[in-house]
Tab-separated table of C-alpha atoms in Angstrom:
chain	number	residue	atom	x	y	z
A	1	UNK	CA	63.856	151.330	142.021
A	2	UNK	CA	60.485	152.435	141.725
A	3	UNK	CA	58.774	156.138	143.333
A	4	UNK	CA	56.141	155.825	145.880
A	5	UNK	CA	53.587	158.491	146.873
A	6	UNK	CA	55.775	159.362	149.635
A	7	UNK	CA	58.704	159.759	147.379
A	8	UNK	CA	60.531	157.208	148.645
A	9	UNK	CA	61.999	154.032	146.729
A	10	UNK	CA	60.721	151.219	146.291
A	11	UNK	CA	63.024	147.587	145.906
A	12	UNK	CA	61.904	146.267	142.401
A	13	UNK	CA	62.711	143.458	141.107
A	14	UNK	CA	65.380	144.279	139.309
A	15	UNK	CA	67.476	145.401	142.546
A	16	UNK	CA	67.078	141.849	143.741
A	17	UNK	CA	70.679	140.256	144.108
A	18	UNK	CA	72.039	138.492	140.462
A	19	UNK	CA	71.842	134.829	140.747
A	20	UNK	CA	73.605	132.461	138.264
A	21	UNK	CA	71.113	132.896	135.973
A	22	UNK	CA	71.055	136.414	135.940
A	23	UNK	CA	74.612	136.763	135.732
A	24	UNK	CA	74.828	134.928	132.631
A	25	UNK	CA	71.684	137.149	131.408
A	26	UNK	CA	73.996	140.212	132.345
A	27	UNK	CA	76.738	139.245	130.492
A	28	UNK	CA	74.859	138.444	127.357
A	29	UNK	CA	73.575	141.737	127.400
A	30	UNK	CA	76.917	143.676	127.442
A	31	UNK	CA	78.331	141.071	124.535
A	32	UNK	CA	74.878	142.135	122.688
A	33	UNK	CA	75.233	146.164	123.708
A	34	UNK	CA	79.555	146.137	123.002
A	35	UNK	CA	78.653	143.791	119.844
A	36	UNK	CA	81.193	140.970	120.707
A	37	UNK	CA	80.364	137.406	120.642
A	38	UNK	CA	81.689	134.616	122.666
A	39	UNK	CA	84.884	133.048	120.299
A	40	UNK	CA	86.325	129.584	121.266
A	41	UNK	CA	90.085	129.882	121.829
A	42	UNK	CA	92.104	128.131	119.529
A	43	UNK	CA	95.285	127.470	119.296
A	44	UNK	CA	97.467	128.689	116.103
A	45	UNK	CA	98.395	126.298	114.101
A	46	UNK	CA	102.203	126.309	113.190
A	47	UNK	CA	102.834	128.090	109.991
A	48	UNK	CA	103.993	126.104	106.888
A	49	UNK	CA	107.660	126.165	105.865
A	50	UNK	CA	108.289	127.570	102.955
A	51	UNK	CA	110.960	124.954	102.122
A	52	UNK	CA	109.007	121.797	103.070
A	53	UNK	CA	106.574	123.114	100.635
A	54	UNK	CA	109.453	123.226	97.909
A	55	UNK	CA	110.005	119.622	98.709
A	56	UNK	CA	106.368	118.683	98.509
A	57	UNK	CA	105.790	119.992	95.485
A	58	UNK	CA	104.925	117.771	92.290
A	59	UNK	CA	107.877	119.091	90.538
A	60	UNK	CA	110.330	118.298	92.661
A	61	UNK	CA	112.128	115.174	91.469
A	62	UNK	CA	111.580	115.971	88.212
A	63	UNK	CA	114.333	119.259	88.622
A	64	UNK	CA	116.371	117.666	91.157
A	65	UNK	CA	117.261	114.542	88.201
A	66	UNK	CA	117.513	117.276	85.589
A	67	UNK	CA	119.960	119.984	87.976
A	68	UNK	CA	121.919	116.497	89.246
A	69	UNK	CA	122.532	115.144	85.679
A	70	UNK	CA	123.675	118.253	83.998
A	71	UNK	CA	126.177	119.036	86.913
A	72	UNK	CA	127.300	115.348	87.033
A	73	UNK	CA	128.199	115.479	83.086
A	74	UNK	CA	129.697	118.723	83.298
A	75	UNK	CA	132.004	118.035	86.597
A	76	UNK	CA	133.147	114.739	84.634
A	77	UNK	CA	133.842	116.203	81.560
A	78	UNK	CA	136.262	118.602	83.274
A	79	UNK	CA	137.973	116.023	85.374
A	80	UNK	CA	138.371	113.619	82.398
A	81	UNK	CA	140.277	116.619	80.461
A	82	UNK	CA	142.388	117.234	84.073
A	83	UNK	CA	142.670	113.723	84.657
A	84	UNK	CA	143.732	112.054	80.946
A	85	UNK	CA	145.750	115.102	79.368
A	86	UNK	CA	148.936	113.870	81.057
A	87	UNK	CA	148.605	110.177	79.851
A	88	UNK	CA	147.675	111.219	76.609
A	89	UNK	CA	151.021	113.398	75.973
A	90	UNK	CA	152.561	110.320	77.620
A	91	UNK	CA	151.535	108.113	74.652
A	92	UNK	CA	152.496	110.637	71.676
A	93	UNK	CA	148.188	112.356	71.018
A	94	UNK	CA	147.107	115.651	71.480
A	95	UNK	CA	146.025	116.650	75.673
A	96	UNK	CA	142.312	116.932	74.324
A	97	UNK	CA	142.080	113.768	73.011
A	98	UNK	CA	140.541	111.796	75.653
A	99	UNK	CA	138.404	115.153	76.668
A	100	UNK	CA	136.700	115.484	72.637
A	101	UNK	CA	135.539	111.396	73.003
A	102	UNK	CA	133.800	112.064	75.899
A	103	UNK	CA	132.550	115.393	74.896
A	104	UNK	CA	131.425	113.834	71.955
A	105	UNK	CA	129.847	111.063	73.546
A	106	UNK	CA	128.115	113.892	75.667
A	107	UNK	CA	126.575	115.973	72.443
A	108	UNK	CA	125.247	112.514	71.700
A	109	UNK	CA	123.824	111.110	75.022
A	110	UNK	CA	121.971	115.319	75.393
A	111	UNK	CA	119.560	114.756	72.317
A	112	UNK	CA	119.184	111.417	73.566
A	113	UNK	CA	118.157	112.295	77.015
A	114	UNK	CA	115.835	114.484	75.682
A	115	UNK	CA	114.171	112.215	73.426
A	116	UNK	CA	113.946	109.658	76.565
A	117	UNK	CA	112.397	112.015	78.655
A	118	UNK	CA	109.210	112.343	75.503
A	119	UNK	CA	108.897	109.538	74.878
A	120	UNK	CA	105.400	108.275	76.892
A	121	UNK	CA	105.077	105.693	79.785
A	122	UNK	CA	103.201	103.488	77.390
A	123	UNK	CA	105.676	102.828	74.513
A	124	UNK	CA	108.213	101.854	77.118
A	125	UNK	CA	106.356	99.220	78.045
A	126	UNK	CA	106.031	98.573	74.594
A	127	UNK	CA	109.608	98.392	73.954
A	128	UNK	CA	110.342	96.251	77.011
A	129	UNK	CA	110.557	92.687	75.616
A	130	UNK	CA	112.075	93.539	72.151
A	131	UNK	CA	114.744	95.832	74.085
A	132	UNK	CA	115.287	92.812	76.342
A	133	UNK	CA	115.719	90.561	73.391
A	134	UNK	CA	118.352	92.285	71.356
A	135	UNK	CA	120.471	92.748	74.876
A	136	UNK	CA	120.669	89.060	74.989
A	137	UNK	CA	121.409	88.877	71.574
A	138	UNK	CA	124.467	91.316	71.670
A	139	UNK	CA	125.747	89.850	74.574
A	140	UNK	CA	125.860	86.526	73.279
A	141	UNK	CA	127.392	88.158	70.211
A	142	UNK	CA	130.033	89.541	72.536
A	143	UNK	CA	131.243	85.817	73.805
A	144	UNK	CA	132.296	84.954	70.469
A	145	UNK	CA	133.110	88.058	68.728
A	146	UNK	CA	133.978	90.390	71.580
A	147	UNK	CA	137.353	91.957	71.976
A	148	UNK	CA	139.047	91.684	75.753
A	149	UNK	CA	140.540	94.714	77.225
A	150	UNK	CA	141.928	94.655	80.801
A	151	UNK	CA	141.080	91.059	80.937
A	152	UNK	CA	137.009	91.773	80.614
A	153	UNK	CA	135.597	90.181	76.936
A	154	UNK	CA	133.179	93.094	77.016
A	155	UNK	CA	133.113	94.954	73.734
A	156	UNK	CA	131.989	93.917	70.490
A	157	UNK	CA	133.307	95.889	67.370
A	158	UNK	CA	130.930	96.775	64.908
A	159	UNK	CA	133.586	98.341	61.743
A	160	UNK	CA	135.616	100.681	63.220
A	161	UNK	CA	133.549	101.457	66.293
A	162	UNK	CA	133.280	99.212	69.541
A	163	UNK	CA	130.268	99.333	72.208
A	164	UNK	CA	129.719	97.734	75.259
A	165	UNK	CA	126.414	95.888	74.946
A	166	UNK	CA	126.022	95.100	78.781
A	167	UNK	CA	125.684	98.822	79.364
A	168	UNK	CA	122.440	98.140	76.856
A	169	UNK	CA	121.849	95.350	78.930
A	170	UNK	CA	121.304	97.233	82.239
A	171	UNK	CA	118.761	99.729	80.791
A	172	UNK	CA	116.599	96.605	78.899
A	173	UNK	CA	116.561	94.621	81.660
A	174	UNK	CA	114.827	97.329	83.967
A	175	UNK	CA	112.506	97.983	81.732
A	176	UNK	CA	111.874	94.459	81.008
A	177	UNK	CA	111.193	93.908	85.039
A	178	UNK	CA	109.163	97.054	85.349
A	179	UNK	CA	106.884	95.003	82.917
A	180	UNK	CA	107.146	91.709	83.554
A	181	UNK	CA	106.931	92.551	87.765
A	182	UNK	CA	104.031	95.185	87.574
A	183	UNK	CA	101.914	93.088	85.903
A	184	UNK	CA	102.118	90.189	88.069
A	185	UNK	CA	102.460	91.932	91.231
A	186	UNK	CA	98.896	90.800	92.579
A	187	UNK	CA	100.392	87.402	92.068
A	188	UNK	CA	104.033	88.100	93.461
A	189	UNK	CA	103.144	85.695	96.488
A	190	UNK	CA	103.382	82.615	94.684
A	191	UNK	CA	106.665	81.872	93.796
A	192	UNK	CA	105.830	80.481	90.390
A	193	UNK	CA	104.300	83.733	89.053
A	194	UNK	CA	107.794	85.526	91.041
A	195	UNK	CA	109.947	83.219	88.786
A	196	UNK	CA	108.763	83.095	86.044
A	197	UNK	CA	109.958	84.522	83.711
A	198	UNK	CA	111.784	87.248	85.767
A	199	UNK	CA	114.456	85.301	87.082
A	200	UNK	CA	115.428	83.539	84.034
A	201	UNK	CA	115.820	86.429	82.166
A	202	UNK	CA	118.167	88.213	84.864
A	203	UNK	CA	120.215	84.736	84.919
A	204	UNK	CA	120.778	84.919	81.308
A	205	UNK	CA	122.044	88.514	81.363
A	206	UNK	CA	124.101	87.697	84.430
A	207	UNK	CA	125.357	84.440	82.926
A	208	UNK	CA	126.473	86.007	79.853
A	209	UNK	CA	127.950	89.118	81.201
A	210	UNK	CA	130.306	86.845	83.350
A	211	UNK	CA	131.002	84.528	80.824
A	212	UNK	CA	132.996	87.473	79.497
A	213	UNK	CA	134.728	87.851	82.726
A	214	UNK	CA	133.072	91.362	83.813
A	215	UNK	CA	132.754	90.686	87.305
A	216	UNK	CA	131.820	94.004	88.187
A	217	UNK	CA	129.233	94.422	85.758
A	218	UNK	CA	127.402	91.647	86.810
A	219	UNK	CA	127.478	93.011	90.284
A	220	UNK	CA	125.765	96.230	89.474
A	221	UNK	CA	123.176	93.879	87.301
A	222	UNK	CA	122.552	91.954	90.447
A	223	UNK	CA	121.666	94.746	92.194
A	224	UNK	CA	119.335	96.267	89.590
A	225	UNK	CA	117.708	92.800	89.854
A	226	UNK	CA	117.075	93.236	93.692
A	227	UNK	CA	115.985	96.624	93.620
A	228	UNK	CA	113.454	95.814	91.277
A	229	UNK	CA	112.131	92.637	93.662
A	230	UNK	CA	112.374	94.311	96.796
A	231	UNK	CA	110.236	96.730	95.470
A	232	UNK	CA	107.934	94.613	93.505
A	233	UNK	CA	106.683	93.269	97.085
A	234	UNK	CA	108.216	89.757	96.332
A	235	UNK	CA	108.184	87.612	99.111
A	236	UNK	CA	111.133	87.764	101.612
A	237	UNK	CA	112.083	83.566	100.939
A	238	UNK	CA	112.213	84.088	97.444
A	239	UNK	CA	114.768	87.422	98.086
A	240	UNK	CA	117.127	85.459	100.379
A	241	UNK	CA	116.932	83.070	97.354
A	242	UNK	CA	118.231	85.202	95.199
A	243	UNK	CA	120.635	86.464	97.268
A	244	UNK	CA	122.218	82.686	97.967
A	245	UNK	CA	122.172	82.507	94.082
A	246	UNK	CA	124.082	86.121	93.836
A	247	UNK	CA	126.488	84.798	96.127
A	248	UNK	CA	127.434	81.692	94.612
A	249	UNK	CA	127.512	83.608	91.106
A	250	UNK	CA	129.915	85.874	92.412
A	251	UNK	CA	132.188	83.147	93.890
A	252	UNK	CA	131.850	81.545	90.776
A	253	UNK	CA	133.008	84.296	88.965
A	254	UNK	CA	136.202	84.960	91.220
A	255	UNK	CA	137.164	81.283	91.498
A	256	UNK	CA	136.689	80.172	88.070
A	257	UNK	CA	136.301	82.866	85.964
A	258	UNK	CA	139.675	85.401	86.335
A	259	UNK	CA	142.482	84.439	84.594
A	260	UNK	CA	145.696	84.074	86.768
A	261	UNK	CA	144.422	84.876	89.754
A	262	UNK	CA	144.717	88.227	89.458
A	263	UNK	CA	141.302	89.446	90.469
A	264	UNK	CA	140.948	86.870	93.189
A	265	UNK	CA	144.575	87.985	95.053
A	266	UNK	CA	143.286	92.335	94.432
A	267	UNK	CA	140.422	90.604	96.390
A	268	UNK	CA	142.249	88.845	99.095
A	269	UNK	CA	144.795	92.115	99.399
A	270	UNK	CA	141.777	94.392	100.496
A	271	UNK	CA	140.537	92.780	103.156
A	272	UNK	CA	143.951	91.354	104.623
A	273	UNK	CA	147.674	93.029	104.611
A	274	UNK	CA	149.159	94.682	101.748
A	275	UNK	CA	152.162	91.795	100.908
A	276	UNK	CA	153.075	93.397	97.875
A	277	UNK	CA	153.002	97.438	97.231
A	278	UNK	CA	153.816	96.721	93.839
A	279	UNK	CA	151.576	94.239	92.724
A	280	UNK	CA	147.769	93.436	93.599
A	281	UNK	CA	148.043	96.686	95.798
A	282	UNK	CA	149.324	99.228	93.703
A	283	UNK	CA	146.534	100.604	92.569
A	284	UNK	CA	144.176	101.074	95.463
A	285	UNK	CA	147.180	102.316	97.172
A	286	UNK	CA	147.807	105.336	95.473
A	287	UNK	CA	144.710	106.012	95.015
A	288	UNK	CA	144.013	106.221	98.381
A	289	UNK	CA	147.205	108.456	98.522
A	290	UNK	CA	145.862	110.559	96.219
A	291	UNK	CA	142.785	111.474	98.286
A	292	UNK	CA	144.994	112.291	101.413
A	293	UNK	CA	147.177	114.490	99.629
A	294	UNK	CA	144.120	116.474	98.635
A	295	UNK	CA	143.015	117.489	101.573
A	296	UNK	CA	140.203	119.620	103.055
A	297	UNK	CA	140.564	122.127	99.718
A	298	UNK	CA	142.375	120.338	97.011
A	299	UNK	CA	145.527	121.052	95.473
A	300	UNK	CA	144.537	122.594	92.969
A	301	UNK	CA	142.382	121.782	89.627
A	302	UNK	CA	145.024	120.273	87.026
A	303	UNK	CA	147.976	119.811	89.592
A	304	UNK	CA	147.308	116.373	90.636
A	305	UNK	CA	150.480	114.343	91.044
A	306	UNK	CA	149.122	110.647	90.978
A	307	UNK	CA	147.974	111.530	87.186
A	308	UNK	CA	151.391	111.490	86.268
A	309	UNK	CA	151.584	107.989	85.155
A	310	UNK	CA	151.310	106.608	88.829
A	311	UNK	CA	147.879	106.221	89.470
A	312	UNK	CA	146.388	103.438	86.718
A	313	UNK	CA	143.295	104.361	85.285
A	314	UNK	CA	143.225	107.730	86.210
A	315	UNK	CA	140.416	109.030	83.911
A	316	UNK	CA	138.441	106.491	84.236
A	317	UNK	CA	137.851	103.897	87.338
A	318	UNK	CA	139.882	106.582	89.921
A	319	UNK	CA	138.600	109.564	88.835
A	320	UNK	CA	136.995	109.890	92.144
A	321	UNK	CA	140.495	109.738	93.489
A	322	UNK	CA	141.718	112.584	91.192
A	323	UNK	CA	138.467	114.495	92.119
A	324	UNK	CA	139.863	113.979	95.488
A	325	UNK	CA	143.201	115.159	95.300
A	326	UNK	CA	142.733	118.007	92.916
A	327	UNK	CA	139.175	119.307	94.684
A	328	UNK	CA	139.833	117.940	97.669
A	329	UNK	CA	137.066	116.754	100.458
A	330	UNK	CA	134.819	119.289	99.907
A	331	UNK	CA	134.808	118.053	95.719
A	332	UNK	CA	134.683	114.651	96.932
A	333	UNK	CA	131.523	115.468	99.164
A	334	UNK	CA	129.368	117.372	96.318
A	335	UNK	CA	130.066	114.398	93.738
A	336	UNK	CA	128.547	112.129	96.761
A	337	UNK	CA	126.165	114.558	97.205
A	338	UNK	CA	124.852	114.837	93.691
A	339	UNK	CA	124.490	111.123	93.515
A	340	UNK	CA	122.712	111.011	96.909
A	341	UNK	CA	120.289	113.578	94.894
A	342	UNK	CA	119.501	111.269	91.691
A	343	UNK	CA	118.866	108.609	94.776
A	344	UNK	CA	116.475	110.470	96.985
A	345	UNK	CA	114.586	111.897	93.598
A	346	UNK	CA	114.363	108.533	92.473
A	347	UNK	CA	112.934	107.261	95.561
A	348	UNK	CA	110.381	109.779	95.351
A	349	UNK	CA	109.328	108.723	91.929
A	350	UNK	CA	108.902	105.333	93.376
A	351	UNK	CA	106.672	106.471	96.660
A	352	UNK	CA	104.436	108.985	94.645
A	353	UNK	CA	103.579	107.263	91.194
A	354	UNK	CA	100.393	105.045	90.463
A	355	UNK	CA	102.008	102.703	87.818
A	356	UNK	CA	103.691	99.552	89.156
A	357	UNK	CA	105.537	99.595	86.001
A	358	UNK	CA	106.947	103.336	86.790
A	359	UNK	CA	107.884	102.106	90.470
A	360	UNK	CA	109.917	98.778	89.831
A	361	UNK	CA	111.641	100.468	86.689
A	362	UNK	CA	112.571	103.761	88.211
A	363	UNK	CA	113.731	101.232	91.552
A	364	UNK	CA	116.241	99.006	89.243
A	365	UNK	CA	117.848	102.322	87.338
A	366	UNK	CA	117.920	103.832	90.687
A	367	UNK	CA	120.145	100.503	92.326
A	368	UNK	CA	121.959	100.632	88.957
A	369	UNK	CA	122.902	104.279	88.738
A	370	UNK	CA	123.390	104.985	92.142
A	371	UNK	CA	124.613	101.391	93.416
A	372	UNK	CA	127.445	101.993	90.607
A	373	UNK	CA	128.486	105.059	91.984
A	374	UNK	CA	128.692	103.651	95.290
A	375	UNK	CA	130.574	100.924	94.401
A	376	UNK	CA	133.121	102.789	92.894
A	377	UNK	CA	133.830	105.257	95.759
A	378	UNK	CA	134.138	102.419	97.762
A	379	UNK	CA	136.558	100.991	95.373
A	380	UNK	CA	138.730	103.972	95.559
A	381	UNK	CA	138.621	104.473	99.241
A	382	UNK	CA	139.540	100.964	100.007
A	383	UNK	CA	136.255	99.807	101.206
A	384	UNK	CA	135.892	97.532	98.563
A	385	UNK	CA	138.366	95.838	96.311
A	386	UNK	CA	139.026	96.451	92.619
A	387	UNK	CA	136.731	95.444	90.084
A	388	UNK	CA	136.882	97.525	87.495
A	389	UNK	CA	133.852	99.648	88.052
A	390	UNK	CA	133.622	103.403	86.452
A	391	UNK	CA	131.972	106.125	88.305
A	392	UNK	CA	128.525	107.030	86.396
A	393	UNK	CA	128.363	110.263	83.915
A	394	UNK	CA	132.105	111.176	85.382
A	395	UNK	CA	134.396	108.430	84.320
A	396	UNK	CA	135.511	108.157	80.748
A	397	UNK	CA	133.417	105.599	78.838
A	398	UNK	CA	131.275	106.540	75.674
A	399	UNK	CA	128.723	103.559	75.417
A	400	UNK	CA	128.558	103.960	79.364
A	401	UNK	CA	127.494	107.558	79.671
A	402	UNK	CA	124.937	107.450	76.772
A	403	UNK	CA	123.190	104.658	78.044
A	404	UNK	CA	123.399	106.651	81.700
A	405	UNK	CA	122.426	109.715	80.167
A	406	UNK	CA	119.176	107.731	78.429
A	407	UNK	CA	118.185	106.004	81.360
A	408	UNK	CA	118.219	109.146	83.647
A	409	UNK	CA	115.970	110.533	80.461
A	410	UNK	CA	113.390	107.727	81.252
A	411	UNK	CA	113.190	108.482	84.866
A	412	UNK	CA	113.003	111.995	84.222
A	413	UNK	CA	109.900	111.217	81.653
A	414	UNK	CA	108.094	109.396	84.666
A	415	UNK	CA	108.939	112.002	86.833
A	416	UNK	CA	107.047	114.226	84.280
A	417	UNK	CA	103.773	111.850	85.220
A	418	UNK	CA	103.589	112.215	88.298
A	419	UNK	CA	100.165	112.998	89.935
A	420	UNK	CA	100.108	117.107	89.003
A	421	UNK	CA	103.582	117.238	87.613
A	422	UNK	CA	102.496	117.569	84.268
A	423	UNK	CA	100.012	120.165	84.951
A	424	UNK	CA	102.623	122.117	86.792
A	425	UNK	CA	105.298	122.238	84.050
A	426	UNK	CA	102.909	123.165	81.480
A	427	UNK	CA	101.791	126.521	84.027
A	428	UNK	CA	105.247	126.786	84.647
A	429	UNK	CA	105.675	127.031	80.752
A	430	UNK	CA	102.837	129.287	79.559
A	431	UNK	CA	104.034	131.567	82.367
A	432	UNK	CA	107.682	131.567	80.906
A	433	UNK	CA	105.940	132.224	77.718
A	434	UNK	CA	104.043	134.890	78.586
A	435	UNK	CA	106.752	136.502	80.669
A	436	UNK	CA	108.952	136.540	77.157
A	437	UNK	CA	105.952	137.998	75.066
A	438	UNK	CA	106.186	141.024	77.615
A	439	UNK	CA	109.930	141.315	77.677
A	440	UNK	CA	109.660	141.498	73.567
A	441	UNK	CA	106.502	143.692	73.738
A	442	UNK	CA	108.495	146.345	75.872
A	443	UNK	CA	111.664	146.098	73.604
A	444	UNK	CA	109.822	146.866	70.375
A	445	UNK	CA	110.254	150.544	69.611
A	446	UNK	CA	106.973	152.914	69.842
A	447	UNK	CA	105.857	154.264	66.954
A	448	UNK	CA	105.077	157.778	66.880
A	449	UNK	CA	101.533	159.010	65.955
A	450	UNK	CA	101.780	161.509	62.880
């Protein structure tokens, strides 16, 4: 309003009425005056759990292989004592018999692991063909020297020790298809470059572990072989292939290859009716006994009753069912669970590294390792029938668990180069370093100024 010479008001023009314009004028003016500006609303975004993070984390499968493997060794160490003390006062030894072998095998397969896990990507490669060569060579050795135990020509004694060379086998030939695979896998879709020479090589380790009758073996071998195609990007022909050949290897080996029948009728008894308690079905029987009597809880550590001379091969192919009986489900569920562990850390060795090499290797040990342990339990709970396959770092077996132990070591050493994992453990280091300088900085006692 503006004064006149009559004192009276005047309309200006700022007393006209507030158009659009001016409104929007207005406002700006009281954002400028209360100093707010106009913000965009946003939504918040959802906060980050702290566990996924854990998961993500470049570290990750390299602790979960290490935490799995040590608990693995030490739960079979314990249930090889539990399991074989019985059996070994049985045959006129000492109870700890049994449990110092494998604890010896164990002091040996620990410096061995750690070596493995060292040792760089590069000289693995390195070692692939000459490792793959002296496999073939003591497996050759083994069909006309070997010994036969439980009706398997498997071990060749060297003096007075004996050593399964197809446990060497398994960790030379996934090596040897890390290399041979990764370099050709640009060329995997023509089927010469996919046999050549990776599927003569895994015939001639297959060939010659069934020519001493180790079914079994050669079943875990096979499936090394596929995990290391499948993820090799081979082409899906050349897989059913293989799997045709598998097939007909593995009838061979039941039809021709078992002495007696015996193999071929525990085959027949799984997957039809029990005719004979005593005979082919004996075994799997009270094994599966043995886990029912166990329970939710166990009966107990030590006071398994199957152990007592009824349950063949306690210690070593059915320890799962002692594990069962004595631990009970919830035993039986954190063995699984372990192994389900070295599987899912594996396959995130084989999703996250660069190196074709590092991916088709880490696949095979992974189908090896865990396959194995698979097998087994499925063995023991009457899913499958009895082949005479031991349960990985558990069962008693010296050449087995130090060749287990070093090829977890490998996997652990490409878990180490991963993209970021190395530069993580070495800050995880220098911190543990640093922490220890402070704790021994604080302990020293002051000295008093004179």
């Amino acid at each position: 309003m503006t004064q006149t010479a009559n004192g009276r008001g005047a309309p200006s023009a700022r007393a006209t009425p507030r158009t659009g314009a001016g409104r929007s004028t207005t406002r700006g003016r009281t954002k400028a005056a209360t100093g707010r500006e106009a913000r965009p609303r946003t939504t918040a975004a959802p906060a980050e759990r702290p566990w996924l993070g854990q998961w993500n984390s470049t570290v990750t499968s390299y602790y979960l292989l290490v935490g799995a493997t040590a608990l693995l060794t030490i739960i079979g160490l314990v249930m090889v004592f539990s399991s074989s003390a019985v059996t070994q006062i049985a045959a006129g030894k000492s109870p700890f018999d049994a449990f110092v072998e494998q604890a010896r095998f164990a002091l040996i397969g620990f410096p061995v692991l750690l070596i493995a896990t060292r040792v760089p990507v590069r000289w693995y490669k390195r070692l692939a063909w000459p490792g793959l060569v002296v496999a073939v060579g003591l497996l050759a050795a083994v069909v006309v020297f070997g010994d036969a135990t439980g009706g398997n020509q498997n071990w060749l004694p060297i003096g007075g020790f004996r050593f399964q060379p197809s446990e060497l086998a398994k960790l030379a030939l996934a090596l040897w298809l890390g290399v041979v695979l990764g370099r050709k896998q640009r060329l995997l879709g023509e089927w010469r470059h996919v046999l050549v020479p990776a599927v003569p090589g895994t015939l001639a380790v297959v060939g010659l572990v069934l020519a001493g009758h180790d079914l079994g073996t050669a079943l875990v071998i096979m499936m090394l072989a596929a995990g290391a195609f499948v993820v090799s990007g081979a082409s899906g022909r050349l897989l059913g292939l293989g799997a045709a050949v598998a097939a007909f290897a593995v009838g061979y080996g039941l039809i021709y290859l078992q002495e007696g029948g015996d193999r071929l009728g525990r085959i027949a008894s799984a997957y039809g009716e029990c005719t004979d308690p005593l005979g082919e079905c004996y075994q799997s029987l009270h094994g599966q006994w043995a886990l029912g009597t166990g329970g939710l809880t166990g009966v107990g550590l030590g006071a398994s009753r199957e152990k007592w001379l009824y349950l063949p091969e306690a210690h070593n192919d059915f320890i799962f069912a002692v594990i069962g009986e004595e631990l009970g489900l919830f035993g039986t569920l954190l063995v699984l669970g372990l192994f389900v562990v070295l599987g899912l850390a594996m396959s995130r060795i084989v999703r996250r590294h660069p190196d074709p090499f590092v991916k088709i290797a880490t696949a095979a040990i992974g189908c090896w390792i865990v396959g194995q342990a698979f097998i087994n339990i499925g063995v023991v709970i009457g899913l499958l029938p009895v082949i005479g396959v031991p349960l990985p770092l558990v069962s008693a077996g010296g050449t087995a668990l130090v060749t287990t132990m070093a090829a977890l070591g490998v996997v652990i050493s490409f878990a180490r180069t991963e993209p970021g994992a190395a530069e993580a453990l070495a800050a995880r280091g220098s911190v543990v370093r640093r922490s220890l300088a402070v704790v021994g900085r604080a302990a020293r006692p002051r000295r008093r100024a004179r």
